[in-house]
CSV table of C-alpha atoms in Angstrom, one decimal:
chain,number,residue,atom,x,y,z
K,1,MET,CA,-23.9,-18.3,7.2
K,2,ALA,CA,-20.2,-21.1,7.1
K,3,THR,CA,-20.6,-24.3,8.4
K,4,THR,CA,-18.4,-27.1,10.2
K,5,THR,CA,-18.9,-30.5,11.3
K,6,HIS,CA,-17.6,-32.0,14.1
K,7,THR,CA,-17.5,-35.5,15.7
K,8,LEU,CA,-17.6,-36.4,19.1
K,9,SER,CA,-16.7,-40.0,20.3
K,10,SER,CA,-15.9,-42.3,23.8
K,11,THR,CA,-15.4,-45.6,24.9
K,12,THR,CA,-19.0,-46.1,24.8
K,13,ARG,CA,-20.5,-44.4,21.8
K,14,THR,CA,-20.6,-42.6,18.6
K,15,LEU,CA,-22.4,-39.2,18.3
K,16,LYS,CA,-23.5,-38.3,14.8
K,17,PRO,CA,-21.8,-34.9,13.2
K,18,VAL,CA,-23.0,-32.2,14.9
K,19,ARG,CA,-22.9,-29.4,12.2
K,20,VAL,CA,-22.5,-25.9,13.5
K,21,CYS,CA,-23.3,-23.0,11.8
K,22,PHE,CA,-21.8,-19.5,11.7
K,23,SER,CA,-23.9,-16.5,10.7
K,24,PHE,CA,-22.6,-13.6,9.0
K,25,ALA,CA,-25.0,-11.6,10.2
K,26,ALA,CA,-24.8,-12.1,13.9
K,27,TYR,CA,-20.9,-11.6,13.1
K,28,ALA,CA,-22.2,-8.0,11.3
K,29,LYS,CA,-24.4,-7.1,15.0
K,30,ASN,CA,-20.7,-7.7,17.0
K,31,VAL,CA,-19.1,-5.5,14.1
K,32,ILE,CA,-21.6,-2.3,14.3
K,33,HIS,CA,-22.0,-2.6,18.0
K,34,HIS,CA,-18.2,-2.4,18.4
K,35,LEU,CA,-18.1,0.8,16.4
K,36,ARG,CA,-20.1,2.7,17.7
K,37,SER,CA,-18.8,1.4,21.4
K,38,SER,CA,-16.1,3.3,19.6
K,39,ASP,CA,-18.1,6.1,18.8
K,40,ILE,CA,-18.6,5.5,15.2
K,41,PRO,CA,-21.9,7.2,14.1
K,42,ILE,CA,-24.2,4.6,12.5
K,43,MET,CA,-26.3,5.0,9.8
K,44,GLU,CA,-29.4,2.5,9.2
K,45,GLY,CA,-27.8,-0.1,6.8
K,46,LEU,CA,-27.8,0.1,3.5
K,47,SER,CA,-30.9,-1.9,1.3
K,48,ASP,CA,-30.8,-4.4,-1.1
K,49,PHE,CA,-32.4,-1.8,-3.8
K,50,GLU,CA,-28.9,0.3,-2.6
K,51,PHE,CA,-26.4,-2.3,-2.9
K,52,SER,CA,-27.6,-2.9,-6.3
K,53,PHE,CA,-27.5,0.3,-7.9
K,54,ILE,CA,-24.0,1.0,-6.1
K,55,GLU,CA,-22.8,-2.2,-7.5
K,56,SER,CA,-24.3,-1.7,-11.6
K,57,SER,CA,-23.3,2.1,-11.0
K,58,PHE,CA,-19.1,1.4,-10.4
K,59,GLY,CA,-18.8,-2.5,-11.9
K,60,PHE,CA,-17.8,-4.2,-8.8
K,61,THR,CA,-19.5,-6.7,-6.3
K,62,PHE,CA,-19.3,-6.4,-2.3
K,63,PRO,CA,-17.8,-9.5,-1.2
K,64,PRO,CA,-20.3,-11.2,1.3
K,65,ASP,CA,-18.7,-10.4,4.7
K,66,LEU,CA,-18.8,-6.5,4.0
K,67,ARG,CA,-21.9,-7.0,2.6
K,68,SER,CA,-23.7,-8.3,6.0
K,69,ILE,CA,-22.0,-5.6,7.8
K,70,LEU,CA,-22.7,-2.9,5.6
K,71,ARG,CA,-25.9,-4.4,5.3
K,72,GLU,CA,-26.2,-4.3,9.9
K,73,GLY,CA,-25.6,-0.6,9.9
K,74,LEU,CA,-23.1,2.0,7.4
K,75,PRO,CA,-20.2,3.5,9.3
K,76,LEU,CA,-19.9,6.9,8.7
K,77,GLY,CA,-17.0,10.1,9.7
K,78,PRO,CA,-13.9,10.6,8.3
K,79,GLY,CA,-12.0,7.8,6.6
K,80,PHE,CA,-15.1,5.5,6.1
K,81,PRO,CA,-16.8,5.8,2.6
K,82,ASN,CA,-20.6,6.8,2.3
K,83,TRP,CA,-22.0,4.8,0.2
K,84,ARG,CA,-26.1,6.8,0.4
K,85,ALA,CA,-24.7,10.3,0.5
K,86,SER,CA,-22.0,10.7,-1.5
K,87,SER,CA,-21.9,12.1,-4.9
K,88,PRO,CA,-21.5,9.3,-8.0
K,89,GLN,CA,-18.5,11.3,-8.5
K,90,GLN,CA,-16.9,11.0,-5.2
K,91,LEU,CA,-17.0,7.5,-4.9
K,92,GLU,CA,-15.6,6.5,-8.4
K,93,ILE,CA,-12.6,8.4,-7.7
K,94,LEU,CA,-12.5,6.7,-4.0
K,95,THR,CA,-12.8,3.7,-6.0
K,96,ASN,CA,-10.1,4.5,-8.7
K,97,LEU,CA,-7.5,5.9,-6.2
K,98,PRO,CA,-5.3,2.7,-6.4
K,99,ILE,CA,-4.6,2.5,-9.4
K,100,LEU,CA,-4.6,6.0,-10.0
K,101,GLY,CA,-1.7,5.9,-7.5
K,102,LEU,CA,-0.3,2.6,-9.1
K,103,CYS,CA,-0.6,4.5,-12.4
K,104,LYS,CA,1.7,7.8,-10.8
K,105,GLU,CA,4.0,4.9,-9.6
K,106,VAL,CA,4.5,3.9,-13.4
K,107,ALA,CA,4.9,7.5,-14.2
K,108,LYS,CA,8.1,8.6,-12.0
K,109,ARG,CA,9.3,5.3,-13.5
K,110,ARG,CA,9.0,3.5,-9.8
K,111,LEU,CA,6.6,0.3,-11.1
K,112,TRP,CA,6.4,-2.0,-13.8
K,113,PHE,CA,5.3,-5.3,-14.8
K,114,GLY,CA,7.6,-8.0,-16.6
K,115,SER,CA,3.9,-9.7,-17.9
K,116,TRP,CA,3.2,-6.1,-19.1
K,117,GLY,CA,5.5,-6.1,-22.2
K,118,GLU,CA,8.8,-4.5,-22.7
K,119,GLU,CA,8.5,-0.8,-20.7
K,120,PRO,CA,7.6,2.5,-23.5
K,121,ASP,CA,10.4,5.4,-23.3
K,122,ASP,CA,7.9,7.4,-23.6
K,123,ARG,CA,6.6,8.1,-20.1
K,124,GLU,CA,3.0,9.6,-21.0
K,125,LYS,CA,3.0,5.7,-23.3
K,126,ALA,CA,3.9,3.9,-20.0
K,127,VAL,CA,1.3,4.9,-18.0
K,128,ALA,CA,-1.1,4.4,-21.3
K,129,VAL,CA,-0.3,1.1,-20.8
K,130,ALA,CA,-0.8,0.4,-17.6
K,131,ARG,CA,-4.0,1.5,-17.0
K,132,LYS,CA,-5.1,-0.6,-19.6
K,133,LYS,CA,-3.8,-3.8,-17.8
K,134,LEU,CA,-5.0,-2.5,-14.5
K,135,LYS,CA,-8.3,-2.0,-15.8
K,136,LYS,CA,-8.4,-6.2,-15.7
K,137,VAL,CA,-8.1,-6.4,-12.1
K,138,PRO,CA,-10.4,-6.7,-9.4
K,139,VAL,CA,-11.2,-4.0,-7.6
K,140,LEU,CA,-10.4,-2.9,-4.5
K,141,VAL,CA,-13.7,-1.6,-2.6
K,142,PRO,CA,-12.3,0.7,-0.2
K,143,ILE,CA,-12.9,0.1,3.8
K,144,TYR,CA,-12.0,2.8,5.4
K,145,ARG,CA,-8.5,5.2,4.6
K,146,HIS,CA,-6.6,3.9,2.6
K,147,CYS,CA,-7.7,0.4,3.3
K,148,TYR,CA,-9.8,-1.9,0.3
K,149,ILE,CA,-11.1,-5.5,0.0
K,150,PRO,CA,-11.3,-7.3,-3.2
K,151,SER,CA,-14.4,-7.9,-5.3
K,152,LYS,CA,-12.8,-11.5,-6.5
K,153,PRO,CA,-13.1,-13.3,-6.1
K,154,SER,CA,-16.9,-12.7,-5.0
K,155,LEU,CA,-16.1,-15.0,-1.0
K,156,ALA,CA,-15.9,-14.1,2.6
K,157,GLY,CA,-12.7,-14.4,3.9
K,158,ASN,CA,-10.4,-11.9,1.3
K,159,PRO,CA,-7.7,-10.0,2.7
K,160,VAL,CA,-7.9,-6.6,3.6
K,161,PHE,CA,-5.1,-4.0,1.7
K,162,PHE,CA,-3.8,-0.8,2.2
K,163,VAL,CA,-2.9,0.9,-0.7
K,164,LYS,CA,-1.3,4.2,-0.4
K,165,GLY,CA,0.5,5.0,-4.3
K,166,GLY,CA,2.7,2.9,-4.6
K,167,ASP,CA,2.6,1.2,-0.9
K,168,VAL,CA,0.6,-2.0,-1.0
K,169,ARG,CA,1.1,-4.7,2.0
K,170,ILE,CA,-1.7,-7.0,3.5
K,171,SER,CA,-3.3,-4.9,6.7
K,172,SER,CA,-5.4,-7.9,7.9
K,173,PHE,CA,-6.1,-11.9,6.8
K,174,ASP,CA,-9.5,-11.2,5.9
K,175,VAL,CA,-12.6,-7.9,7.4
K,176,ALA,CA,-12.8,-9.9,10.7
K,177,GLY,CA,-9.2,-9.2,11.4
K,178,PHE,CA,-9.2,-5.5,10.2
K,179,PHE,CA,-12.1,-4.7,12.6
K,180,GLU,CA,-11.1,-6.4,15.3
K,181,LYS,CA,-7.1,-5.0,15.5
K,182,THR,CA,-7.6,-1.4,13.7
K,183,ASP,CA,-7.8,1.7,15.7
K,184,PHE,CA,-9.8,4.1,13.4
K,185,ARG,CA,-8.1,7.2,15.0
K,186,CYS,CA,-4.9,5.9,13.3
K,187,GLU,CA,-4.6,7.1,9.3
K,188,ASP,CA,-3.0,4.4,8.4
K,189,CYS,CA,-5.0,1.2,9.7
K,190,VAL,CA,-2.6,-0.7,11.2
K,191,CYS,CA,-2.4,0.6,14.6
K,192,GLN,CA,-4.3,-2.5,17.6
K,193,SER,CA,-6.9,-0.7,18.0
K,194,GLU,CA,-7.7,0.8,21.7
K,195,LEU,CA,-10.7,2.2,21.9
K,196,SER,CA,-13.0,-0.3,23.0
K,197,ALA,CA,-13.0,-3.9,24.9
K,198,PRO,CA,-10.7,-5.8,21.8
K,199,MET,CA,-13.6,-7.5,19.6
K,200,LYS,CA,-13.2,-11.7,19.5
K,201,PRO,CA,-12.5,-13.3,16.0
K,202,PRO,CA,-15.0,-15.8,15.2
K,203,ALA,CA,-14.6,-18.9,14.8
K,204,TRP,CA,-14.8,-18.9,10.8
K,205,ALA,CA,-11.9,-16.7,10.6
K,206,ALA,CA,-8.8,-16.8,8.3
K,207,THR,CA,-5.5,-17.1,9.7
K,208,ALA,CA,-3.6,-17.1,6.4
K,209,ALA,CA,-4.2,-14.3,3.7
K,210,SER,CA,-6.0,-16.0,0.3
K,211,ARG,CA,-3.8,-15.3,-3.0
K,212,ILE,CA,-5.5,-12.4,-4.4
K,213,GLU,CA,-5.2,-11.6,-8.8
K,214,PHE,CA,-2.4,-9.0,-8.7
K,215,TRP,CA,-3.0,-7.6,-5.3
K,216,SER,CA,-1.3,-10.6,-3.9
K,217,ASP,CA,1.8,-10.5,-5.9
K,218,LEU,CA,2.4,-6.5,-5.1
K,219,ALA,CA,2.5,-7.0,-1.6
K,220,GLU,CA,5.0,-9.6,-2.0
K,221,ARG,CA,7.2,-7.1,-4.5
K,222,GLY,CA,6.4,-5.2,-1.5
K,223,ARG,CA,7.6,-6.7,1.9
K,224,THR,CA,10.9,-8.3,-0.1
K,225,GLU,CA,11.8,-4.7,-1.5
K,226,ALA,CA,11.3,-3.5,2.0
K,227,ARG,CA,14.0,-6.5,3.6
K,228,GLU,CA,16.3,-5.2,1.6
K,229,SER,CA,16.0,-1.7,2.3
K,230,GLN,CA,15.9,-2.1,5.4
K,231,MET,CA,19.3,-4.7,5.1
K,232,TRP,CA,20.4,-1.2,2.9
K,233,ARG,CA,20.2,0.6,5.6
K,234,SER,CA,22.5,-1.7,8.3
K,235,GLY,CA,25.6,-0.5,9.6
K,236,ALA,CA,27.8,2.3,8.7
K,237,LEU,CA,26.6,2.8,4.9
K,238,GLY,CA,23.0,3.6,6.9
K,239,SER,CA,24.6,5.8,9.7
K,240,CYS,CA,26.7,7.1,5.9
K,241,LEU,CA,23.4,8.2,4.0
K,242,ASP,CA,21.0,9.0,7.0
K,243,ASP,CA,23.5,11.9,7.1
K,244,VAL,CA,23.3,13.0,3.7
K,245,ALA,CA,19.4,12.7,4.0
K,246,SER,CA,19.5,15.2,7.1
K,247,ARG,CA,22.6,18.1,5.5
K,248,LEU,CA,19.4,18.1,2.8
K,249,ARG,CA,17.1,18.3,5.3
K,250,ASP,CA,19.0,21.3,6.5
K,251,GLY,CA,19.5,23.0,3.2
K,252,GLY,CA,15.4,23.1,2.8
K,253,TRP,CA,14.4,20.2,0.9
K,254,LYS,CA,11.4,18.9,2.1
K,255,GLU,CA,10.9,15.6,3.5
K,256,GLU,CA,8.8,13.8,0.6
K,257,GLU,CA,12.0,15.4,-2.0
K,258,VAL,CA,14.3,13.6,1.1
K,259,LYS,CA,12.9,10.2,0.6
K,260,GLU,CA,12.3,11.2,-3.2
K,261,MET,CA,15.8,11.2,-4.0
K,262,MET,CA,17.2,8.7,-0.8
K,263,ALA,CA,14.7,6.1,-2.3
K,264,MET,CA,18.2,4.1,-3.7
K,265,ASP,CA,16.0,3.1,-7.0
K,266,GLY,CA,19.2,2.5,-8.6
K,267,CYS,CA,21.9,3.7,-11.1
K,268,ASP,CA,20.3,5.1,-13.7
K,269,GLU,CA,17.0,6.3,-14.6
K,270,ARG,CA,14.5,3.7,-15.3
K,271,LYS,CA,14.5,2.5,-11.4
K,272,LYS,CA,15.5,-0.9,-11.5
K,273,HIS,CA,16.3,-1.5,-8.2
K,274,ILE,CA,20.5,-1.8,-7.3
K,275,TRP,CA,21.2,-1.7,-3.3
K,276,ALA,CA,23.6,-0.2,-2.4
K,277,THR,CA,25.1,-3.3,-0.2
K,278,ASP,CA,29.0,-2.3,-0.7
K,279,SER,CA,31.2,0.8,-0.6
K,280,GLU,CA,30.8,0.6,-4.7
K,281,GLY,CA,26.9,0.7,-4.2
K,282,VAL,CA,27.1,3.7,-2.2
K,283,GLU,CA,29.0,5.8,-4.4
K,284,CYS,CA,26.9,4.5,-7.0
K,285,GLN,CA,23.9,6.0,-5.4
K,286,LEU,CA,26.0,8.7,-4.6
K,287,ARG,CA,26.7,10.0,-7.5
K,288,LEU,CA,23.2,9.6,-8.4
K,289,LEU,CA,22.1,11.9,-6.0
K,290,SER,CA,24.7,14.4,-6.9
K,291,LEU,CA,23.7,14.4,-10.3
K,292,THR,CA,19.7,15.1,-9.5
K,293,LEU,CA,21.3,18.2,-7.3
K,294,LEU,CA,23.0,19.6,-9.9
K,295,ARG,CA,20.2,19.2,-12.6
K,296,ALA,CA,18.5,21.0,-9.9
K,297,GLY,CA,21.0,24.0,-10.2
K,298,TRP,CA,22.9,23.7,-7.5
K,299,ASN,CA,26.8,24.2,-8.6
K,300,LYS,CA,29.4,22.1,-7.6
K,301,ALA,CA,30.1,23.9,-3.8
K,302,ASP,CA,26.8,23.2,-2.6
K,303,VAL,CA,26.6,19.3,-3.6
K,304,VAL,CA,30.3,18.9,-1.9
K,305,TYR,CA,29.5,21.2,1.2
K,306,SER,CA,25.5,20.0,1.7
K,307,LEU,CA,26.7,16.1,1.5
K,308,GLY,CA,29.8,16.4,2.9
K,309,PHE,CA,32.3,15.0,-0.2
K,310,GLN,CA,35.1,17.0,0.9
K,311,CYS,CA,37.4,15.6,2.8
K,312,ASP,CA,40.7,18.0,4.0
K,313,GLY,CA,42.3,20.7,1.7
K,314,ASP,CA,41.1,20.5,-1.6
K,315,SER,CA,40.5,16.3,-1.8
K,316,PHE,CA,37.0,15.2,-1.9
K,317,LEU,CA,34.9,11.6,-1.2
K,318,LEU,CA,34.3,11.0,-4.6
K,319,ASP,CA,36.2,12.2,-7.9
K,320,PHE,CA,33.3,14.1,-9.8
K,321,GLN,CA,34.7,13.8,-12.8
K,322,ARG,CA,36.0,10.3,-13.1
K,323,PRO,CA,32.9,8.5,-15.8
K,324,ASN,CA,32.0,4.8,-14.2
K,325,GLY,CA,30.7,1.5,-15.8
K,326,ASN,CA,27.3,2.8,-14.7
K,327,GLY,CA,27.9,6.0,-16.9
K,328,LEU,CA,27.5,8.0,-13.6
K,329,GLY,CA,30.4,10.4,-13.6
K,330,LEU,CA,29.8,13.8,-13.2
K,331,GLU,CA,31.0,15.9,-15.9
K,332,VAL,CA,31.5,19.3,-14.2
K,333,ALA,CA,33.7,22.0,-14.7
């Protein structure tokens, strides 16, 4: 229960401070009513014994605001964790998904933090180091699909994070904002709710995201990279590379493979981001993309045709034989 104090004054008298109470229990009733009206199945809320069993089994504590909602009623259906009926193995996988996703990014050389020390050359060793470091960060408690709330600090008002692999961002400033805005038919958890009348946010709803160890930094890193990627994608350069991506799709590459190849993760294999903001940067990336295709078994003629490198006659957009300062010369016979 949260409290605040208001002082009322006038020209004739001053009233004593009035203490107003904001009850999480009352808000939880509103949330459960909102979910029911949105055709979300609701079961009896978790008991104190069930809370204790879950927290001791998986090593985290439900934050107070989420605890109040789950005590009032247990949402079920696709995307919601079934804290009562799911097996311990299922719940363990669910709570570990964010860390497993980040470890996969480390294995692909897409993620590393300088605070972890020097990145090992061996991928298995890098993943082992990352897993050890990630065990120390606050556990994320699943709410719905890829949306989680940090278990620490054990306070109301923690932000809700969207975490899917290496995609980490803030979904809402707190639980109140999450249930107010989320359309539970939408898999990415970011759609504005249209299932029923919008919920009125409580007086204690957060107006900014509080800072959470590790996860806030990771979300900020994602925002920065998204801005840089958008800048890189703008103008003629973006149009050129979009055309390359289209040719790859026409050539039979899957969307996930195209996205990985077009991720612009720099000019070496260690995924240090170098964004293509000029013709030299684009040439660097196209060389890297060409090298990826050649290593996948494509021959030179296929690469030239698929990426549209051939100009008039026997001339090419890129010189496949010429090495550059980044060591990306494609020495093709």
